[in-house]
Amino acid sequence: GAVVSQHPSWVICKSGTSVKIECRSLDFQATTMFWYRQFPKQSLMLMATSNEGSKATYEQGVEKDKFLINHASLTLSTLTVTSAHPEDSSFYICSAELAGNNEQFFGPGTRLTVL
Amino acid sequence: GENVEQHPSTLSVQEGDSAVIKCTYSDSASNYFPWYKQELGKGPQLIIDIRSNVGEKKDQRIAVTLNKTAKHFSLHITETQPEDSAVYFCAASRGDTGKLIFGQGTTLQVKP
């Protein structure tokens, strides 16, 4: 149980385009999902907290207009990287919180490469 | 702000030996401490966790200890195997926000 999926697993796009990444909790409902970014050989950095039915809460330094987050249902959150640039190339990982006990289960990640 | 320090950054052990990774947290309100294993190109996988009302927890070859007074917690892996080779992350969380603050990670190499 507690499986989280992400789609796509990898994406290559041209500079200036937008990319949408989906995060789904497959066998449980998640009122809260989190989005992280991980650069090579570094730790996970929290970008934002996504709550179902409300606006996401962004961490300091993360541009909310560039990284659009939508949490439309209890099993789906999406991250859209708008007007992507090469410096946005990274490994993006989502997690879903098992309601009430702080346990987070992570998706397999999405490798974004912006040319 | 909240901070989690993790040591060592790299650890190399012989198969069958034990491995210990240590973390220190700054926020005394933290009450949930998970450990994750991350293999190359994959998302982190929860391997064990501990809450602030418990001092020690064990699951087969893996154990975690928590010292609330000193604000540090440790991961112990016994009888290491080559498949234990990966990057391990500790994290700390407060109950109110659910946000995880991650340590810097430890690359564990188990030599056959």
mmCIF file of C-alpha atoms in Angstrom:
data_model
loop_
_atom_site.group_PDB
_atom_site.id
_atom_site.type_symbol
_atom_site.label_atom_id
_atom_site.label_comp_id
_atom_site.label_asym_id
_atom_site.label_seq_id
_atom_site.Cartn_x
_atom_site.Cartn_y
_atom_site.Cartn_z
ATOM 1 C CA GLY A 1 0.000 0.000 0.000
ATOM 2 C CA ALA A 2 0.812 3.745 0.014
ATOM 3 C CA VAL A 3 1.944 3.928 -3.599
ATOM 4 C CA VAL A 4 2.581 7.265 -5.272
ATOM 5 C CA SER A 5 3.087 7.621 -9.010
ATOM 6 C CA GLN A 6 4.460 10.441 -11.123
ATOM 7 C CA HIS A 7 4.062 11.148 -14.800
ATOM 8 C CA PRO A 8 6.069 11.591 -16.860
ATOM 9 C CA SER A 9 9.189 9.902 -15.513
ATOM 10 C CA TRP A 10 11.338 12.097 -17.702
ATOM 11 C CA VAL A 11 10.786 14.996 -20.074
ATOM 12 C CA ILE A 12 12.951 17.065 -22.385
ATOM 13 C CA CYS A 13 11.643 20.423 -23.505
ATOM 14 C CA LYS A 14 12.793 23.577 -25.230
ATOM 15 C CA SER A 15 13.516 26.732 -23.307
ATOM 16 C CA GLY A 16 10.404 28.891 -22.934
ATOM 17 C CA THR A 17 7.888 26.074 -22.977
ATOM 18 C CA SER A 18 5.762 24.837 -20.073
ATOM 19 C CA VAL A 19 5.830 21.358 -18.605
ATOM 20 C CA LYS A 20 3.203 19.690 -16.421
ATOM 21 C CA ILE A 21 4.066 16.917 -13.965
ATOM 22 C CA GLU A 22 1.371 14.792 -12.360
ATOM 23 C CA CYS A 23 1.511 13.197 -8.923
ATOM 24 C CA ARG A 24 -1.044 10.587 -7.934
ATOM 25 C CA SER A 25 -1.658 8.635 -4.758
ATOM 26 C CA LEU A 26 -2.835 5.281 -6.085
ATOM 27 C CA ASP A 27 -4.267 3.512 -3.073
ATOM 28 C CA PHE A 28 -4.984 6.220 -0.522
ATOM 29 C CA GLN A 29 -6.388 9.710 -0.314
ATOM 30 C CA ALA A 30 -3.965 12.516 0.379
ATOM 31 C CA THR A 31 -5.219 15.865 1.544
ATOM 32 C CA THR A 32 -1.641 17.095 1.509
ATOM 33 C CA MET A 33 1.030 16.571 -1.115
ATOM 34 C CA PHE A 34 4.488 18.052 -1.271
ATOM 35 C CA TRP A 35 6.730 18.985 -4.180
ATOM 36 C CA TYR A 36 10.514 18.767 -3.951
ATOM 37 C CA ARG A 37 13.402 19.537 -6.253
ATOM 38 C CA GLN A 38 16.667 17.662 -6.123
ATOM 39 C CA PHE A 39 19.847 18.653 -7.916
ATOM 40 C CA PRO A 40 22.554 16.039 -8.591
ATOM 41 C CA LYS A 41 24.249 14.735 -5.452
ATOM 42 C CA GLN A 42 22.203 17.061 -3.262
ATOM 43 C CA SER A 43 19.389 16.676 -0.787
ATOM 44 C CA LEU A 44 15.698 17.208 -1.398
ATOM 45 C CA MET A 45 14.562 20.799 -1.185
ATOM 46 C CA LEU A 46 10.908 21.428 -0.431
ATOM 47 C CA MET A 47 9.305 23.715 -2.989
ATOM 48 C CA ALA A 48 5.703 23.838 -1.854
ATOM 49 C CA THR A 49 2.952 22.204 0.135
ATOM 50 C CA SER A 50 -0.168 21.374 -1.825
ATOM 51 C CA ASN A 51 -3.497 21.068 -0.050
ATOM 52 C CA GLU A 52 -6.574 19.710 -1.753
ATOM 53 C CA GLY A 53 -9.027 22.449 -2.603
ATOM 54 C CA SER A 54 -6.851 25.357 -1.538
ATOM 55 C CA LYS A 55 -3.873 27.354 -2.723
ATOM 56 C CA ALA A 56 -0.440 25.869 -2.350
ATOM 57 C CA THR A 57 2.003 27.203 0.218
ATOM 58 C CA TYR A 58 5.382 27.984 -1.316
ATOM 59 C CA GLU A 59 8.738 27.926 0.421
ATOM 60 C CA GLN A 60 10.829 31.053 0.557
ATOM 61 C CA GLY A 61 12.574 31.727 -2.724
ATOM 62 C CA VAL A 62 10.242 29.590 -4.850
ATOM 63 C CA GLU A 63 8.361 31.618 -7.465
ATOM 64 C CA LYS A 64 4.687 30.725 -7.317
ATOM 65 C CA ASP A 65 4.016 32.164 -10.774
ATOM 66 C CA LYS A 66 6.723 29.985 -12.268
ATOM 67 C CA PHE A 67 5.851 26.761 -10.468
ATOM 68 C CA LEU A 68 2.083 26.443 -10.637
ATOM 69 C CA ILE A 69 0.573 23.844 -8.350
ATOM 70 C CA ASN A 70 -2.947 22.493 -8.518
ATOM 71 C CA HIS A 71 -4.410 19.937 -6.128
ATOM 72 C CA ALA A 72 -7.806 19.304 -7.656
ATOM 73 C CA SER A 73 -8.631 16.028 -5.963
ATOM 74 C CA LEU A 74 -7.595 13.882 -3.029
ATOM 75 C CA THR A 75 -5.443 11.733 -5.297
ATOM 76 C CA LEU A 76 -3.933 14.169 -7.794
ATOM 77 C CA SER A 77 -1.621 17.152 -7.619
ATOM 78 C CA THR A 78 0.072 18.768 -10.603
ATOM 79 C CA LEU A 79 3.162 20.927 -10.896
ATOM 80 C CA THR A 80 3.513 23.085 -13.998
ATOM 81 C CA VAL A 81 6.899 24.615 -14.703
ATOM 82 C CA THR A 82 6.087 27.670 -16.795
ATOM 83 C CA SER A 83 8.486 29.237 -19.291
ATOM 84 C CA ALA A 84 11.123 26.684 -18.422
ATOM 85 C CA HIS A 85 14.806 27.591 -18.656
ATOM 86 C CA PRO A 86 17.918 25.420 -18.513
ATOM 87 C CA GLU A 87 18.426 26.271 -14.829
ATOM 88 C CA ASP A 88 15.062 24.619 -14.098
ATOM 89 C CA SER A 89 16.535 21.289 -15.180
ATOM 90 C CA SER A 90 16.332 19.059 -12.139
ATOM 91 C CA PHE A 91 14.769 15.981 -10.577
ATOM 92 C CA TYR A 92 11.279 16.836 -9.328
ATOM 93 C CA ILE A 93 9.760 14.553 -6.705
ATOM 94 C CA CYS A 94 6.348 14.623 -5.109
ATOM 95 C CA SER A 95 5.165 13.019 -1.911
ATOM 96 C CA ALA A 96 1.760 12.349 -0.454
ATOM 97 C CA GLU A 97 1.010 12.412 3.232
ATOM 98 C CA LEU A 98 -0.911 9.569 4.791
ATOM 99 C CA ALA A 99 -3.627 11.499 6.550
ATOM 100 C CA GLY A 100 -3.100 12.264 10.188
ATOM 101 C CA ASN A 101 0.295 10.763 10.939
ATOM 102 C CA ASN A 102 2.865 12.788 8.984
ATOM 103 C CA GLU A 103 4.124 9.780 7.012
ATOM 104 C CA GLN A 104 5.096 10.845 3.511
ATOM 105 C CA PHE A 105 5.368 8.453 0.610
ATOM 106 C CA PHE A 106 7.363 9.572 -2.369
ATOM 107 C CA GLY A 107 6.816 9.224 -6.066
ATOM 108 C CA PRO A 108 9.552 7.905 -8.359
ATOM 109 C CA GLY A 109 10.483 11.400 -9.531
ATOM 110 C CA THR A 110 10.470 13.228 -12.861
ATOM 111 C CA ARG A 111 13.702 14.156 -14.597
ATOM 112 C CA LEU A 112 13.257 17.493 -16.378
ATOM 113 C CA THR A 113 15.822 18.622 -18.923
ATOM 114 C CA VAL A 114 15.374 22.036 -20.501
ATOM 115 C CA LEU A 115 17.399 22.629 -23.639
ATOM 116 C CA GLY B 1 15.240 28.271 10.891
ATOM 117 C CA GLU B 2 14.837 24.533 11.091
ATOM 118 C CA ASN B 3 17.927 22.584 10.210
ATOM 119 C CA VAL B 4 18.993 18.947 10.095
ATOM 120 C CA GLU B 5 22.662 18.038 10.002
ATOM 121 C CA GLN B 6 23.654 14.568 8.803
ATOM 122 C CA HIS B 7 26.993 12.779 9.091
ATOM 123 C CA PRO B 8 28.972 11.283 7.549
ATOM 124 C CA SER B 9 28.450 12.353 3.942
ATOM 125 C CA THR B 10 30.007 9.111 2.696
ATOM 126 C CA LEU B 11 30.449 5.773 4.396
ATOM 127 C CA SER B 12 32.177 2.682 3.087
ATOM 128 C CA VAL B 13 31.920 -0.640 4.921
ATOM 129 C CA GLN B 14 32.676 -4.278 4.241
ATOM 130 C CA GLU B 15 29.796 -6.635 3.691
ATOM 131 C CA GLY B 16 28.610 -7.968 7.041
ATOM 132 C CA ASP B 17 29.810 -4.958 9.027
ATOM 133 C CA SER B 18 27.508 -2.431 10.685
ATOM 134 C CA ALA B 19 26.842 1.086 9.459
ATOM 135 C CA VAL B 20 25.764 4.042 11.571
ATOM 136 C CA ILE B 21 24.496 7.375 10.288
ATOM 137 C CA LYS B 22 23.802 10.261 12.642
ATOM 138 C CA CYS B 23 21.554 13.307 12.424
ATOM 139 C CA THR B 24 21.044 16.349 14.608
ATOM 140 C CA TYR B 25 17.994 18.596 14.425
ATOM 141 C CA SER B 26 17.485 22.136 15.623
ATOM 142 C CA ASP B 27 13.730 22.478 16.109
ATOM 143 C CA SER B 28 12.780 21.142 19.533
ATOM 144 C CA ALA B 29 9.152 20.896 18.380
ATOM 145 C CA SER B 30 10.057 18.171 15.877
ATOM 146 C CA ASN B 31 8.305 14.941 16.732
ATOM 147 C CA TYR B 32 8.593 12.679 13.694
ATOM 148 C CA PHE B 33 11.893 11.360 12.325
ATOM 149 C CA PRO B 34 11.848 9.197 9.190
ATOM 150 C CA TRP B 35 14.766 7.671 7.321
ATOM 151 C CA TYR B 36 14.721 7.246 3.561
ATOM 152 C CA LYS B 37 16.793 5.180 1.160
ATOM 153 C CA GLN B 38 17.252 6.585 -2.328
ATOM 154 C CA GLU B 39 18.685 4.602 -5.194
ATOM 155 C CA LEU B 40 20.049 6.322 -8.263
ATOM 156 C CA GLY B 41 17.347 7.900 -10.402
ATOM 157 C CA LYS B 42 14.537 6.905 -8.044
ATOM 158 C CA GLY B 43 12.419 8.555 -5.397
ATOM 159 C CA PRO B 44 13.187 8.131 -1.689
ATOM 160 C CA GLN B 45 11.787 5.042 -0.004
ATOM 161 C CA LEU B 46 10.774 5.110 3.655
ATOM 162 C CA ILE B 47 12.743 2.440 5.500
ATOM 163 C CA ILE B 48 12.035 3.214 9.134
ATOM 164 C CA ASP B 49 10.723 6.043 11.267
ATOM 165 C CA ILE B 50 10.468 6.995 14.912
ATOM 166 C CA ARG B 51 8.296 9.362 16.881
ATOM 167 C CA SER B 52 9.295 11.489 19.816
ATOM 168 C CA ASN B 53 7.539 9.322 22.383
ATOM 169 C CA VAL B 54 9.836 6.393 21.613
ATOM 170 C CA GLY B 55 13.581 6.056 22.179
ATOM 171 C CA GLU B 56 14.361 3.151 19.895
ATOM 172 C CA LYS B 57 12.737 1.162 17.106
ATOM 173 C CA LYS B 58 13.970 -1.898 15.273
ATOM 174 C CA ASP B 59 12.951 -3.647 12.076
ATOM 175 C CA GLN B 60 15.078 -6.682 11.236
ATOM 176 C CA ARG B 61 18.564 -5.364 10.361
ATOM 177 C CA ILE B 62 17.603 -1.714 10.707
ATOM 178 C CA ALA B 63 17.221 0.249 13.921
ATOM 179 C CA VAL B 64 16.772 3.899 14.786
ATOM 180 C CA THR B 65 17.520 5.584 18.110
ATOM 181 C CA LEU B 66 16.336 8.987 19.277
ATOM 182 C CA ASN B 67 17.791 11.218 21.970
ATOM 183 C CA LYS B 68 15.333 14.086 22.434
ATOM 184 C CA THR B 69 17.450 15.862 25.022
ATOM 185 C CA ALA B 70 20.446 16.048 22.724
ATOM 186 C CA LYS B 71 18.226 16.428 19.640
ATOM 187 C CA HIS B 72 19.875 13.723 17.667
ATOM 188 C CA PHE B 73 18.841 10.456 16.101
ATOM 189 C CA SER B 74 20.757 7.668 14.406
ATOM 190 C CA LEU B 75 20.238 4.907 11.866
ATOM 191 C CA HIS B 76 21.918 1.569 12.492
ATOM 192 C CA ILE B 77 22.201 -1.082 9.805
ATOM 193 C CA THR B 78 23.637 -4.431 10.881
ATOM 194 C CA GLU B 79 24.974 -7.247 8.696
ATOM 195 C CA THR B 80 25.202 -4.935 5.720
ATOM 196 C CA GLN B 81 24.739 -6.342 2.230
ATOM 197 C CA PRO B 82 25.782 -4.912 -1.172
ATOM 198 C CA GLU B 83 22.135 -4.120 -1.913
ATOM 199 C CA ASP B 84 22.154 -1.731 1.040
ATOM 200 C CA SER B 85 24.384 0.552 -1.043
ATOM 201 C CA ALA B 86 22.420 3.757 -1.692
ATOM 202 C CA VAL B 87 22.000 7.308 -0.439
ATOM 203 C CA TYR B 88 20.297 7.559 2.929
ATOM 204 C CA PHE B 89 18.478 10.661 4.128
ATOM 205 C CA CYS B 90 17.251 11.518 7.582
ATOM 206 C CA ALA B 91 14.445 14.018 8.071
ATOM 207 C CA ALA B 92 12.587 15.757 10.866
ATOM 208 C CA SER B 93 9.051 17.045 10.994
ATOM 209 C CA ARG B 94 6.760 18.955 13.301
ATOM 210 C CA GLY B 95 3.291 17.591 13.712
ATOM 211 C CA ASP B 96 1.539 20.847 12.836
ATOM 212 C CA THR B 97 2.897 21.494 9.331
ATOM 213 C CA GLY B 98 3.928 18.019 8.264
ATOM 214 C CA LYS B 99 6.880 19.539 6.396
ATOM 215 C CA LEU B 100 9.971 17.355 6.287
ATOM 216 C CA ILE B 101 13.364 18.967 6.712
ATOM 217 C CA PHE B 102 15.978 16.709 5.167
ATOM 218 C CA GLY B 103 19.570 16.098 6.111
ATOM 219 C CA GLN B 104 22.276 16.357 3.475
ATOM 220 C CA GLY B 105 22.363 12.637 2.775
ATOM 221 C CA THR B 106 24.892 9.835 3.290
ATOM 222 C CA THR B 107 26.210 7.751 0.442
ATOM 223 C CA LEU B 108 26.662 4.235 1.791
ATOM 224 C CA GLN B 109 28.852 1.806 -0.101
ATOM 225 C CA VAL B 110 28.907 -1.815 0.998
ATOM 226 C CA LYS B 111 31.874 -3.662 -0.476
ATOM 227 C CA PRO B 112 31.400 -7.379 -1.181
#
